[in-house]
Short mmCIF file of C-alpha atoms in Angstrom, two decimals:
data_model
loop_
_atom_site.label_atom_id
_atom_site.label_comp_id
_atom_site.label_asym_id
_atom_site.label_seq_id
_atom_site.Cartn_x
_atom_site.Cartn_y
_atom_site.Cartn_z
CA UNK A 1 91.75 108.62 99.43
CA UNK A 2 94.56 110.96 98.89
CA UNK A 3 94.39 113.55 96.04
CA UNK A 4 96.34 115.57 94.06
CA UNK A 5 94.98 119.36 94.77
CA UNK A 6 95.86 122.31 92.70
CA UNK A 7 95.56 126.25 93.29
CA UNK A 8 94.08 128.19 92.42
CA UNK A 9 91.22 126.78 90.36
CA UNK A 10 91.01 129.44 88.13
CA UNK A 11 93.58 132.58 87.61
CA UNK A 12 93.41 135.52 84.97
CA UNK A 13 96.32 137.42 84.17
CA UNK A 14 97.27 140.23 81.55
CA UNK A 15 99.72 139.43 78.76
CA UNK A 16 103.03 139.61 79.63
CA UNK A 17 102.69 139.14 83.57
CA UNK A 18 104.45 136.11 85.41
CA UNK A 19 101.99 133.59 86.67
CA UNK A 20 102.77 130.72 88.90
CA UNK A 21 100.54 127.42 89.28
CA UNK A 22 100.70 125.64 92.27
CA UNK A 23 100.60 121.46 93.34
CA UNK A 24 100.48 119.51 96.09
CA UNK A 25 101.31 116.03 94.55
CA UNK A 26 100.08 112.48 96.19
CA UNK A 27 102.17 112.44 99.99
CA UNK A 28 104.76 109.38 98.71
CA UNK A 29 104.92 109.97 95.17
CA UNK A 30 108.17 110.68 93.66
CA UNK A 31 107.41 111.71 89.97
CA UNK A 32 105.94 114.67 88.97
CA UNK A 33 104.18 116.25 86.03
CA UNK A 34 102.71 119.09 84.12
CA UNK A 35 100.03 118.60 81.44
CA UNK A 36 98.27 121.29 79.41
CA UNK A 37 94.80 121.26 77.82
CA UNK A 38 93.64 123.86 75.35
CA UNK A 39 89.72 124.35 75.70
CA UNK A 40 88.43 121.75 73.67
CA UNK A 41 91.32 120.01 72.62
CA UNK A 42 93.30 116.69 74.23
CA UNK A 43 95.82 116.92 76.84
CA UNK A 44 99.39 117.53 76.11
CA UNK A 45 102.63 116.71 78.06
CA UNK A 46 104.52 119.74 79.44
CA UNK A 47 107.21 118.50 81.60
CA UNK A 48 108.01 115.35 84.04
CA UNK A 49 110.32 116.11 86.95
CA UNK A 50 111.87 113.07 89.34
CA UNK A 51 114.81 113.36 91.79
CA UNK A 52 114.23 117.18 91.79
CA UNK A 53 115.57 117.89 88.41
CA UNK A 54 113.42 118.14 85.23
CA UNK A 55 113.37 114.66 83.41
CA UNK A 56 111.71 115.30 79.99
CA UNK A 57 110.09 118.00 78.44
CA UNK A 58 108.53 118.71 75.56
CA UNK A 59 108.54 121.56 72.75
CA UNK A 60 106.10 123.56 74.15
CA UNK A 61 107.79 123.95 77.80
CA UNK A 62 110.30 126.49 76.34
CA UNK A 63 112.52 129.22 78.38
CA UNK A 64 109.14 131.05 79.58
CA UNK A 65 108.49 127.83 81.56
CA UNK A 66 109.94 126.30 84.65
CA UNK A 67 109.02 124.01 87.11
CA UNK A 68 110.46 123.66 91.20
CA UNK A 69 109.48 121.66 93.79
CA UNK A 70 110.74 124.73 96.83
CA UNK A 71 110.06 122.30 99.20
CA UNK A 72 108.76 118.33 100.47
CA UNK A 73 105.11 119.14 99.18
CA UNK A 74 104.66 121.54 96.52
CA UNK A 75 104.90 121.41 92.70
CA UNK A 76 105.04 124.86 91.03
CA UNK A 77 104.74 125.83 87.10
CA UNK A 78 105.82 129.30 86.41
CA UNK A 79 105.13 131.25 83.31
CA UNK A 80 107.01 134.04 83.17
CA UNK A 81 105.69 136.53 80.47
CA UNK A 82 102.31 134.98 79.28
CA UNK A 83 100.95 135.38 76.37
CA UNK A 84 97.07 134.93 74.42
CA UNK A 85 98.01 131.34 73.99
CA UNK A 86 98.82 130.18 77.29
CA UNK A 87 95.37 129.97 78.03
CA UNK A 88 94.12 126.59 78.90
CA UNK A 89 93.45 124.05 82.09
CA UNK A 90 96.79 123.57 83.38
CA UNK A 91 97.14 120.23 85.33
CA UNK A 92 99.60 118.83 87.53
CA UNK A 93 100.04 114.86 88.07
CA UNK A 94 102.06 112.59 90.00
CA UNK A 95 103.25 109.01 89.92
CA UNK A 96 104.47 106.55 92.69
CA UNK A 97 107.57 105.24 92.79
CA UNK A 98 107.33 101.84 90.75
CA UNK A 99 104.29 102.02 88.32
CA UNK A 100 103.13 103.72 85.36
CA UNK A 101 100.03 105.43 86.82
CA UNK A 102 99.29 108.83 87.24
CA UNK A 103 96.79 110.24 89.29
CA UNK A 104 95.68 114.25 87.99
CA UNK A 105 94.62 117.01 89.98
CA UNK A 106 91.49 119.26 89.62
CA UNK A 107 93.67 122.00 87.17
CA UNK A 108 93.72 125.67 86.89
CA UNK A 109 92.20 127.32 84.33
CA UNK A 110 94.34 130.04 82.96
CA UNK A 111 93.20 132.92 81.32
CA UNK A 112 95.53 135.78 80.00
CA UNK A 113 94.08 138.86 78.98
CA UNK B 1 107.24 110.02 68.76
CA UNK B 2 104.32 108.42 70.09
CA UNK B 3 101.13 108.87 68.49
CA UNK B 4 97.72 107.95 69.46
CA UNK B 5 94.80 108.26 67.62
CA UNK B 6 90.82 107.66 69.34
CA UNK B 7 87.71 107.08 67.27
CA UNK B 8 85.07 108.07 67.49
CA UNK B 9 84.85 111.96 68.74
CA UNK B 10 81.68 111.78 69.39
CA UNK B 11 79.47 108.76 70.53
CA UNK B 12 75.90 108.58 71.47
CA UNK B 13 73.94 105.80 73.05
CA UNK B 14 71.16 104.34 74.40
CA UNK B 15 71.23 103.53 78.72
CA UNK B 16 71.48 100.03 79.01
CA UNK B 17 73.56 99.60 75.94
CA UNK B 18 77.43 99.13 75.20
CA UNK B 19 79.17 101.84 74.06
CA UNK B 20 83.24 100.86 72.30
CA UNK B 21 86.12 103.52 71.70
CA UNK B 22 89.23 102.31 70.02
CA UNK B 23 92.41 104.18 69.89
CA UNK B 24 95.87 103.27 68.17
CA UNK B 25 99.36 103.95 68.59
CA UNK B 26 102.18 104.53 66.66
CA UNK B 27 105.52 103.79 68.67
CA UNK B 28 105.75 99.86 69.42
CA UNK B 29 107.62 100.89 72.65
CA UNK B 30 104.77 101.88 74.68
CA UNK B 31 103.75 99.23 77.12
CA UNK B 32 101.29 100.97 79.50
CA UNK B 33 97.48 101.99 78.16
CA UNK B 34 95.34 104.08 80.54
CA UNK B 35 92.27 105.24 79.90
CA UNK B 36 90.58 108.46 81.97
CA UNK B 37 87.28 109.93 82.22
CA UNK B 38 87.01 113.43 82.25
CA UNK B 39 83.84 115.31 83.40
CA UNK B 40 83.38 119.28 82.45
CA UNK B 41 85.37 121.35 84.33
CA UNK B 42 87.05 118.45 86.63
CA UNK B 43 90.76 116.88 85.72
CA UNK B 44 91.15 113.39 83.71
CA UNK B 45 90.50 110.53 86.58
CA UNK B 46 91.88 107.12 85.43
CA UNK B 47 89.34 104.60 85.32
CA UNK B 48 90.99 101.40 83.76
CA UNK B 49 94.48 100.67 82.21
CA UNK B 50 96.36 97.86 80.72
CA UNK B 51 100.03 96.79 80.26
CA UNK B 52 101.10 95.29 77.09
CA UNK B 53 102.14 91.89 78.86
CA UNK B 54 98.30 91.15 79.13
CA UNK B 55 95.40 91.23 76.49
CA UNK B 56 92.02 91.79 78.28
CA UNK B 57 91.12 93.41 81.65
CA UNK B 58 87.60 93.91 82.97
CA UNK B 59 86.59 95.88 86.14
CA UNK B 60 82.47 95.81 86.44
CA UNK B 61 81.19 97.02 83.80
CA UNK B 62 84.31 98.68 81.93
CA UNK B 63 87.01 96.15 79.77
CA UNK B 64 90.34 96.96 77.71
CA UNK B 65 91.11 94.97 75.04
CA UNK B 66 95.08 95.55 73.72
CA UNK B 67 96.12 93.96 70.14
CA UNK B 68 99.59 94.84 70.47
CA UNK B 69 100.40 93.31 66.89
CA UNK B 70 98.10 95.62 65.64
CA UNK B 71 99.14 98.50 67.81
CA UNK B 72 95.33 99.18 68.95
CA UNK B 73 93.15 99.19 71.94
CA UNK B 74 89.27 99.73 72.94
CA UNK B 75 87.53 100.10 76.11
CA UNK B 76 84.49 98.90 76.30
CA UNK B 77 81.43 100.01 78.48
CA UNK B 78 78.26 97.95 78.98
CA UNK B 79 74.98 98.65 80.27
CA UNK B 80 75.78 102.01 80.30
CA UNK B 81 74.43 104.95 82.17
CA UNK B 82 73.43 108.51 82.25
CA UNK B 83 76.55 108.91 85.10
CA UNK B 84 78.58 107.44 82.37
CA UNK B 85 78.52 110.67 79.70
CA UNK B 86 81.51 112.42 80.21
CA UNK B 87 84.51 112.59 77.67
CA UNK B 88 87.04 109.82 77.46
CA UNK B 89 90.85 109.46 76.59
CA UNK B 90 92.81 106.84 75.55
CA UNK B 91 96.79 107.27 76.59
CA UNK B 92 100.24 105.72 76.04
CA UNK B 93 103.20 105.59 77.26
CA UNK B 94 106.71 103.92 77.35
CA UNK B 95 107.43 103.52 80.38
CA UNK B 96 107.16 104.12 84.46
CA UNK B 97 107.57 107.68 84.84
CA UNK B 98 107.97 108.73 81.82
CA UNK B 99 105.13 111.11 79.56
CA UNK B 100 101.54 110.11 78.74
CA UNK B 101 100.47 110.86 75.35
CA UNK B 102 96.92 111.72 74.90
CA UNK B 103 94.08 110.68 71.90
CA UNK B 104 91.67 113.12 71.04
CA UNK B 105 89.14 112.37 73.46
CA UNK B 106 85.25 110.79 72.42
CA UNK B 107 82.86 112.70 74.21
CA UNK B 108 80.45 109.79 75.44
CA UNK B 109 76.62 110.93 75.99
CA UNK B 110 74.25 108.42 77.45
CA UNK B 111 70.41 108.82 76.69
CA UNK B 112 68.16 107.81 79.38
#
């Protein structure tokens, strides 16, 4: 059964350093998202990107955050100067074209330092 | 916006019994309900979800109820297992491709 598969699993990074997350959405699947979960807490929306441009996003995905898709099979987040609270599981989904489900990937669990 | 609410945070039951977690919304616009189980350290995996053009949906041992007058709904989980404990959430959204919005989660623990 296809999956969606994220890398790394885990990355640490010192404040202030760019980090980028990395996705391989569902082969097919034509939206694409980025969820956030701070340890212990529910999920939160990031961003949702469809027809490569950036479809909604929410408060927290501010000018440090941005999202490409560089080329037919991978979904990147980039943070570019992290700070304390950007830790969390970061996790990347993606939707077919057609229905409201969304299938999640493993997520990376960022620390910054 | 959309806001979702799941009760209760914690649940603890017996194997072999039923175990219910309700959530509610707020935005009468959201028409799609999944619900995912997440295990420690692994990402949500959906494991039921209903649309708002239907009331009731079973799959083995795992039903949704939706009351969209009421703006709530509950998955249920009978004779339930050990396998089972992990921590659930609710979800809503508006439409097809568009943002889920999470509940709190209820951390489920099944005693054998």
């Amino acid at each position: 059964e296809p999956e969606v598969t994220q890398t790394p699993s885990h990355q640490v990074t010192q404040m202030g350093q760019e980090v980028i997350l990395r996705c391989v959405p569902i082969s097919n699947h034509l939206y694409f998202y980025w969820y956030r979960q701070i340890l212990g807490q529910k999920v939160e929306f990031l961003v949702s990107f469809y027809n490569n441009e950036i479809s909604e996003k929410s408060e927290i995905f501010d000018d440090q955050f941005s999202v490409e898709r560089p080329d037919g099979s991978n979904f990147t987040l980039k943070i570019r100067s992290t700070k304390l609270e950007d830790s969390a599981m970061y996790f990347c989904a993606s939707s077919p074209q057609g229905t409201d489900t969304q299938y999640f990937g493993p997520g990376t669990r960022l620390t910054v330092l | 916006g959309e806001n979702v609410e799941q009760h209760p945070s914690t649940l603890s039951v017996q194997e072999g019994d039923s175990a219910v977690i309700k959530c509610t919304y707020s935005d009468s616009a959201s028409n799609y309900f999944p619900w995912y189980k997440q295990e420690l350290g692994k990402g949500p995996q959906l494991i039921i979800d209903i649309r708002s053009n239907v009331g009731e949906k079973k799959d083995q041992r795992i039903a949704v109820t939706l009351n969209k007058t009421a703006k709530h709904f509950s998955l249920h989980i009978t004779e339930t297992q050990p396998e089972d404990s992990a921590v659930y959430f609710c979800a809503a959204s508006d439409g097809r491709g568009n943002k889920l919005v999470f509940g709190t989660g209820t951390i489920l623990r099944v005693k054998s």
